[in-house]
Coordinates of C-alpha atoms and ligand atoms in Angstrom, one line a residue:
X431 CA -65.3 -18.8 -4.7
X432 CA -61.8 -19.4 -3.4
X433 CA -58.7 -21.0 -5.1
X434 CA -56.1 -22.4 -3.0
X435 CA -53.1 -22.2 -5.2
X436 CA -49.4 -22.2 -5.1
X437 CA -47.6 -20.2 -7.7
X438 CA -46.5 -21.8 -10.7
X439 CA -48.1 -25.4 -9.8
X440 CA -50.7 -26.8 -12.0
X441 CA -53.7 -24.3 -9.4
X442 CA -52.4 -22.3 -12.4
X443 CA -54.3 -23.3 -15.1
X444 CA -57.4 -23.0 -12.8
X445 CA -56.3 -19.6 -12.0
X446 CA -56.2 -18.7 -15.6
X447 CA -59.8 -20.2 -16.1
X448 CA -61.0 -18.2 -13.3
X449 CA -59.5 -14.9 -14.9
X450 CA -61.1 -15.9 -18.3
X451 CA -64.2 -16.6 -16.5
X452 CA -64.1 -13.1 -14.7
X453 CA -66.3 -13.3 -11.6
X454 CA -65.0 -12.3 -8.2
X455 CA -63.0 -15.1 -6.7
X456 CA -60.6 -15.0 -3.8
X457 CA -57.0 -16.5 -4.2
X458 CA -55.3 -18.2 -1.5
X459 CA -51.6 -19.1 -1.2
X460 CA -50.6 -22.2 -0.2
X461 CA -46.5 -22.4 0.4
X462 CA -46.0 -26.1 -1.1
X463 CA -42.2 -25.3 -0.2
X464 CA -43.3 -24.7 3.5
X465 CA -45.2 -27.7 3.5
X466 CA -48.2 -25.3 3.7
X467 CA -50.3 -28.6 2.1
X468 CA -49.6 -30.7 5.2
X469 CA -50.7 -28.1 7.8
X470 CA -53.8 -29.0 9.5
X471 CA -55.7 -25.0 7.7
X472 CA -54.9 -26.9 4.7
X473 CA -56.0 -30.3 5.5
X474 CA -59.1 -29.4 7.2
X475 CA -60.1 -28.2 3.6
X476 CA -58.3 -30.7 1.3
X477 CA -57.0 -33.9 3.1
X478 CA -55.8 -34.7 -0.1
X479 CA -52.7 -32.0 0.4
X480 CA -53.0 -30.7 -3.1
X481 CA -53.8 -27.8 -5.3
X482 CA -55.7 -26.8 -7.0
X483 CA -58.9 -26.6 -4.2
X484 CA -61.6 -24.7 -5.0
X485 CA -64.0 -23.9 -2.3
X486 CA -67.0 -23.3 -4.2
X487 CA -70.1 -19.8 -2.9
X488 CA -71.5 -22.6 -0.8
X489 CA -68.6 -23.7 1.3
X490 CA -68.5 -27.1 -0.5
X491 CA -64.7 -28.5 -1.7
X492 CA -63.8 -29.4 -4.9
X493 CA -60.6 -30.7 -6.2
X494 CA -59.0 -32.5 -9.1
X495 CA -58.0 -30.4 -12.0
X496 CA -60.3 -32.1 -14.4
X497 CA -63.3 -32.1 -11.6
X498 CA -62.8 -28.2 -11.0
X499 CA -62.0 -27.1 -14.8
X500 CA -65.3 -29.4 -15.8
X501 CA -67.4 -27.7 -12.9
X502 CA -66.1 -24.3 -13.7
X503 CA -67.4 -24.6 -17.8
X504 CA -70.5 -26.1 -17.1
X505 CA -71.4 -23.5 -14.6
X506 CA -70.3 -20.7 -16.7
X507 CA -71.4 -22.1 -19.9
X508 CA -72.0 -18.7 -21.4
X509 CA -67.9 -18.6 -21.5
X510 CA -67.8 -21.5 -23.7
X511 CA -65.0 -23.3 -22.6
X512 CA -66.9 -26.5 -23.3
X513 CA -68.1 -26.8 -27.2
X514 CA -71.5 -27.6 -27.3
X515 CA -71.5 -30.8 -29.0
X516 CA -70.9 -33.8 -27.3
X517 CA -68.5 -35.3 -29.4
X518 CA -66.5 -32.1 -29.2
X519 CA -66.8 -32.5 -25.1
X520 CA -65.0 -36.0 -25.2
X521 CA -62.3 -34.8 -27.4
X522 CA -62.0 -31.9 -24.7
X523 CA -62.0 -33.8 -21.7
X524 CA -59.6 -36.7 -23.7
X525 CA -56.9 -34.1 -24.0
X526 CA -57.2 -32.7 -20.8
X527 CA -57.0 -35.8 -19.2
X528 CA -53.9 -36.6 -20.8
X529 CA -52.3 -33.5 -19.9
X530 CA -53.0 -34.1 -16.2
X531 CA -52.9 -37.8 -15.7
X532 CA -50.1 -38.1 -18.2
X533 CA -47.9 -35.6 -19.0
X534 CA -48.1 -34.0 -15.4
X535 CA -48.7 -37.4 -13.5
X536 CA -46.6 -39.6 -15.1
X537 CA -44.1 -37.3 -16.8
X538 CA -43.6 -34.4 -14.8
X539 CA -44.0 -36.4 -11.3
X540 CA -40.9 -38.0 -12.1
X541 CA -38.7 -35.4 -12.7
X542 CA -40.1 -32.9 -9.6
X543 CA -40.6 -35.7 -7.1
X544 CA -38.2 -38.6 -8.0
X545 CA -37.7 -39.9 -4.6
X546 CA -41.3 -41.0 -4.7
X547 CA -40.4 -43.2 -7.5
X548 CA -37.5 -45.2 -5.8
X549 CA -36.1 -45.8 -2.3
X550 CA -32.4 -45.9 -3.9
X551 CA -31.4 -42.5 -4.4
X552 CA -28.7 -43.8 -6.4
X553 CA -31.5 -44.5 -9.3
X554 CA -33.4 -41.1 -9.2
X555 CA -31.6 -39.7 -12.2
X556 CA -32.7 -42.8 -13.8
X557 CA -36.4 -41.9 -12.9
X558 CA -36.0 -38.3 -13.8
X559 CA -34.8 -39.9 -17.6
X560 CA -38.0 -42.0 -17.9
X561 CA -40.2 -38.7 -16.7
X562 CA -38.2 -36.7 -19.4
X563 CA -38.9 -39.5 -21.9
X564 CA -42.7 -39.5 -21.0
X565 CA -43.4 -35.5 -21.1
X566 CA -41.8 -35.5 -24.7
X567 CA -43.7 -37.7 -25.9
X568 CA -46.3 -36.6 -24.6
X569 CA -45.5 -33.1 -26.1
X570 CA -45.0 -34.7 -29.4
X571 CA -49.2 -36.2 -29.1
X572 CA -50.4 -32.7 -28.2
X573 CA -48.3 -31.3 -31.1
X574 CA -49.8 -33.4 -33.5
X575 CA -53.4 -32.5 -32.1
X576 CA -52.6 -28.9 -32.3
X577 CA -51.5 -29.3 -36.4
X578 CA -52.9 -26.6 -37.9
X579 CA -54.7 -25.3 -35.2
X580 CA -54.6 -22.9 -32.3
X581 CA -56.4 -24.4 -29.7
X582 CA -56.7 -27.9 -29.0
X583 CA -60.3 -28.8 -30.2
X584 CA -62.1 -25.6 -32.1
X585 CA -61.3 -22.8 -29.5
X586 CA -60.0 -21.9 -26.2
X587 CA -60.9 -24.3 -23.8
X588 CA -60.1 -26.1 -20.8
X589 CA -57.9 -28.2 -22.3
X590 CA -55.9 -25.5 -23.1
X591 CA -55.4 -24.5 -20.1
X592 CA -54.0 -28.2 -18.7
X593 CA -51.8 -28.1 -21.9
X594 CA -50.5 -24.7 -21.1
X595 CA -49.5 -25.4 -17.5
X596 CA -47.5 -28.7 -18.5
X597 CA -45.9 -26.7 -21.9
X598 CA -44.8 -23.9 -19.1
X599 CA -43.2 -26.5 -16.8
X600 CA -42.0 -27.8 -19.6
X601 CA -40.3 -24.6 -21.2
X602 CA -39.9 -22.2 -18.4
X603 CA -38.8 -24.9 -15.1
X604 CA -37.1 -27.7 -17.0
X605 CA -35.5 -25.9 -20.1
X606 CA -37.2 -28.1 -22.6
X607 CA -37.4 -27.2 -26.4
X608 CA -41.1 -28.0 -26.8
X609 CA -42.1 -29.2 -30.4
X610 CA -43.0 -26.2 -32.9
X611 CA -47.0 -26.0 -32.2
X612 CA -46.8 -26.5 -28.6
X613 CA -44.1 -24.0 -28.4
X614 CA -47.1 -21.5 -30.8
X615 CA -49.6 -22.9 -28.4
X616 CA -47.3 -21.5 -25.3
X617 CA -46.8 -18.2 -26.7
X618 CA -50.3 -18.1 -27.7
X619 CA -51.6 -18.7 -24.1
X620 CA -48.9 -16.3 -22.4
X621 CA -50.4 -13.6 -25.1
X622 CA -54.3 -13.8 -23.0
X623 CA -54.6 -11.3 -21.1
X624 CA -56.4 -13.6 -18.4
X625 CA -52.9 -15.2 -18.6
X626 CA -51.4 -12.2 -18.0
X627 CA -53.3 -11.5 -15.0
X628 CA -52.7 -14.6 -13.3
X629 CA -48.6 -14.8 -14.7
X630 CA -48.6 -11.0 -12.7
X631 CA -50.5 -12.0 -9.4
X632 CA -48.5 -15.3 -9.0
X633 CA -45.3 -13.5 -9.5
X634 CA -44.2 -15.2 -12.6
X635 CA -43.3 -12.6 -14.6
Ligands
LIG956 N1 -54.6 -35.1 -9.3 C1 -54.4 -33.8 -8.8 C2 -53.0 -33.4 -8.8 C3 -52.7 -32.1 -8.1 C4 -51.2 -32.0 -7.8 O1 -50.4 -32.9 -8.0 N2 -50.9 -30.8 -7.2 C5 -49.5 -30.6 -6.8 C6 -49.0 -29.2 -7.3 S1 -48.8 -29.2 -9.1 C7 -49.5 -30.5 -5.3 O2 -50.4 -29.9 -4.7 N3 -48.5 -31.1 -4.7 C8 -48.3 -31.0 -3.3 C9 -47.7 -32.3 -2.7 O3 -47.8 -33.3 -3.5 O4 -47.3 -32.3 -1.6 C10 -55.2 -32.9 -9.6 O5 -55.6 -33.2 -10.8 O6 -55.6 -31.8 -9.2

């Protein structure tokens, strides 16, 4: 397998499912600064211009963070990063959804990529205020999911790891004060040693 990733983007929460999976797998940079997404090695693999992309043992492409972190538990089911139950599946996949398509999406979107959001660059700080507004509360839902517990639904999962890129944006790029059991959740994750690994190759540390 191959991960195309950029350091620090959300390809790092795959990254970290790959180390906690522990099979061989190659990892490929893409320079998002350089517009690396947009040259046509990239595009020929992802038109979409995004990571994460996973190029699976038999060439095929997968992408979307939820597609990928879904394809990667069910294939490796003996890692249980899925529960077993499928009411405990839905709760997985609810949370990670809102993660991605929320938090990061919605939230984070705004406040990396404001221009996107209005051809006045006189209102982008307006823009990066509503993104702000968003990511906390959507740090406030997780927190309340994660009352009196360490992981978001019974244990480590693949949610975890969608939280955990969004609480690292959140805390380590924009200087946020993340609520009390995000902030345990955070430390919690950067404590893994599959974290580890992938905080060391992507030159976080
Ligand atoms: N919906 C996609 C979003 C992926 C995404 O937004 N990736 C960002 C990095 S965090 C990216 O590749 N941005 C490059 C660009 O937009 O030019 C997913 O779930 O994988």
């Amino acid at each position: 397998m191959k991960l195309m990733y950029s350091p620090g983007a959300c390809s790092i929460g795959i990254h970290v499912l790959l180390e906690e999976i522990g099979k061989p797998y190659e990892a490929q940079l893409v320079n998002l600064r350089e517009g690396g997404q947009f040259k046509p090695d990239f595009t020929s693999v992802n038109p979409k211009s995004k990571v994460p992309t996973l190029v699976r043992d038999d060439g095929s492409v997968l992408t979307e963070y939820p597609a990928i972190a879904y394809w990667l538990a069910r294939t490796n089911a003996d890692k249980k990063l899925l529960p077993d139950d499928v009411d405990g599946q839905a709760r997985v996949l609810e949370a990670l959804d809102y993660c991605v398509s929320t938090i990061h999406m919605h939230g984070f979107s705004r406040l990396f990529r404001a221009s996107n959001y209005t051809p006045n660059p006189a209102d982008e700080d307006k823009v990066k205020e509503r993104g702000k507004e968003m990511c906390e509360k959507g740090f406030a839902v997780m927190d309340k999911a994660l009352a009196g517990k360490d992981y978001l639904v019974g244990a480590f999962s693949i949610a975890d790891s969608a939280l955990f890129y969004v609480e690292f944006w959140g805390a380590k790029r924009m200087n946020m004060t993340l609520p009390a059991n995000c902030a345990a959740h955070l430390d919690r994750m950067l404590a893994r040693p599959a974290v580890q690994r992938v905080m060391q190759q992507e030159g976080l540390n």
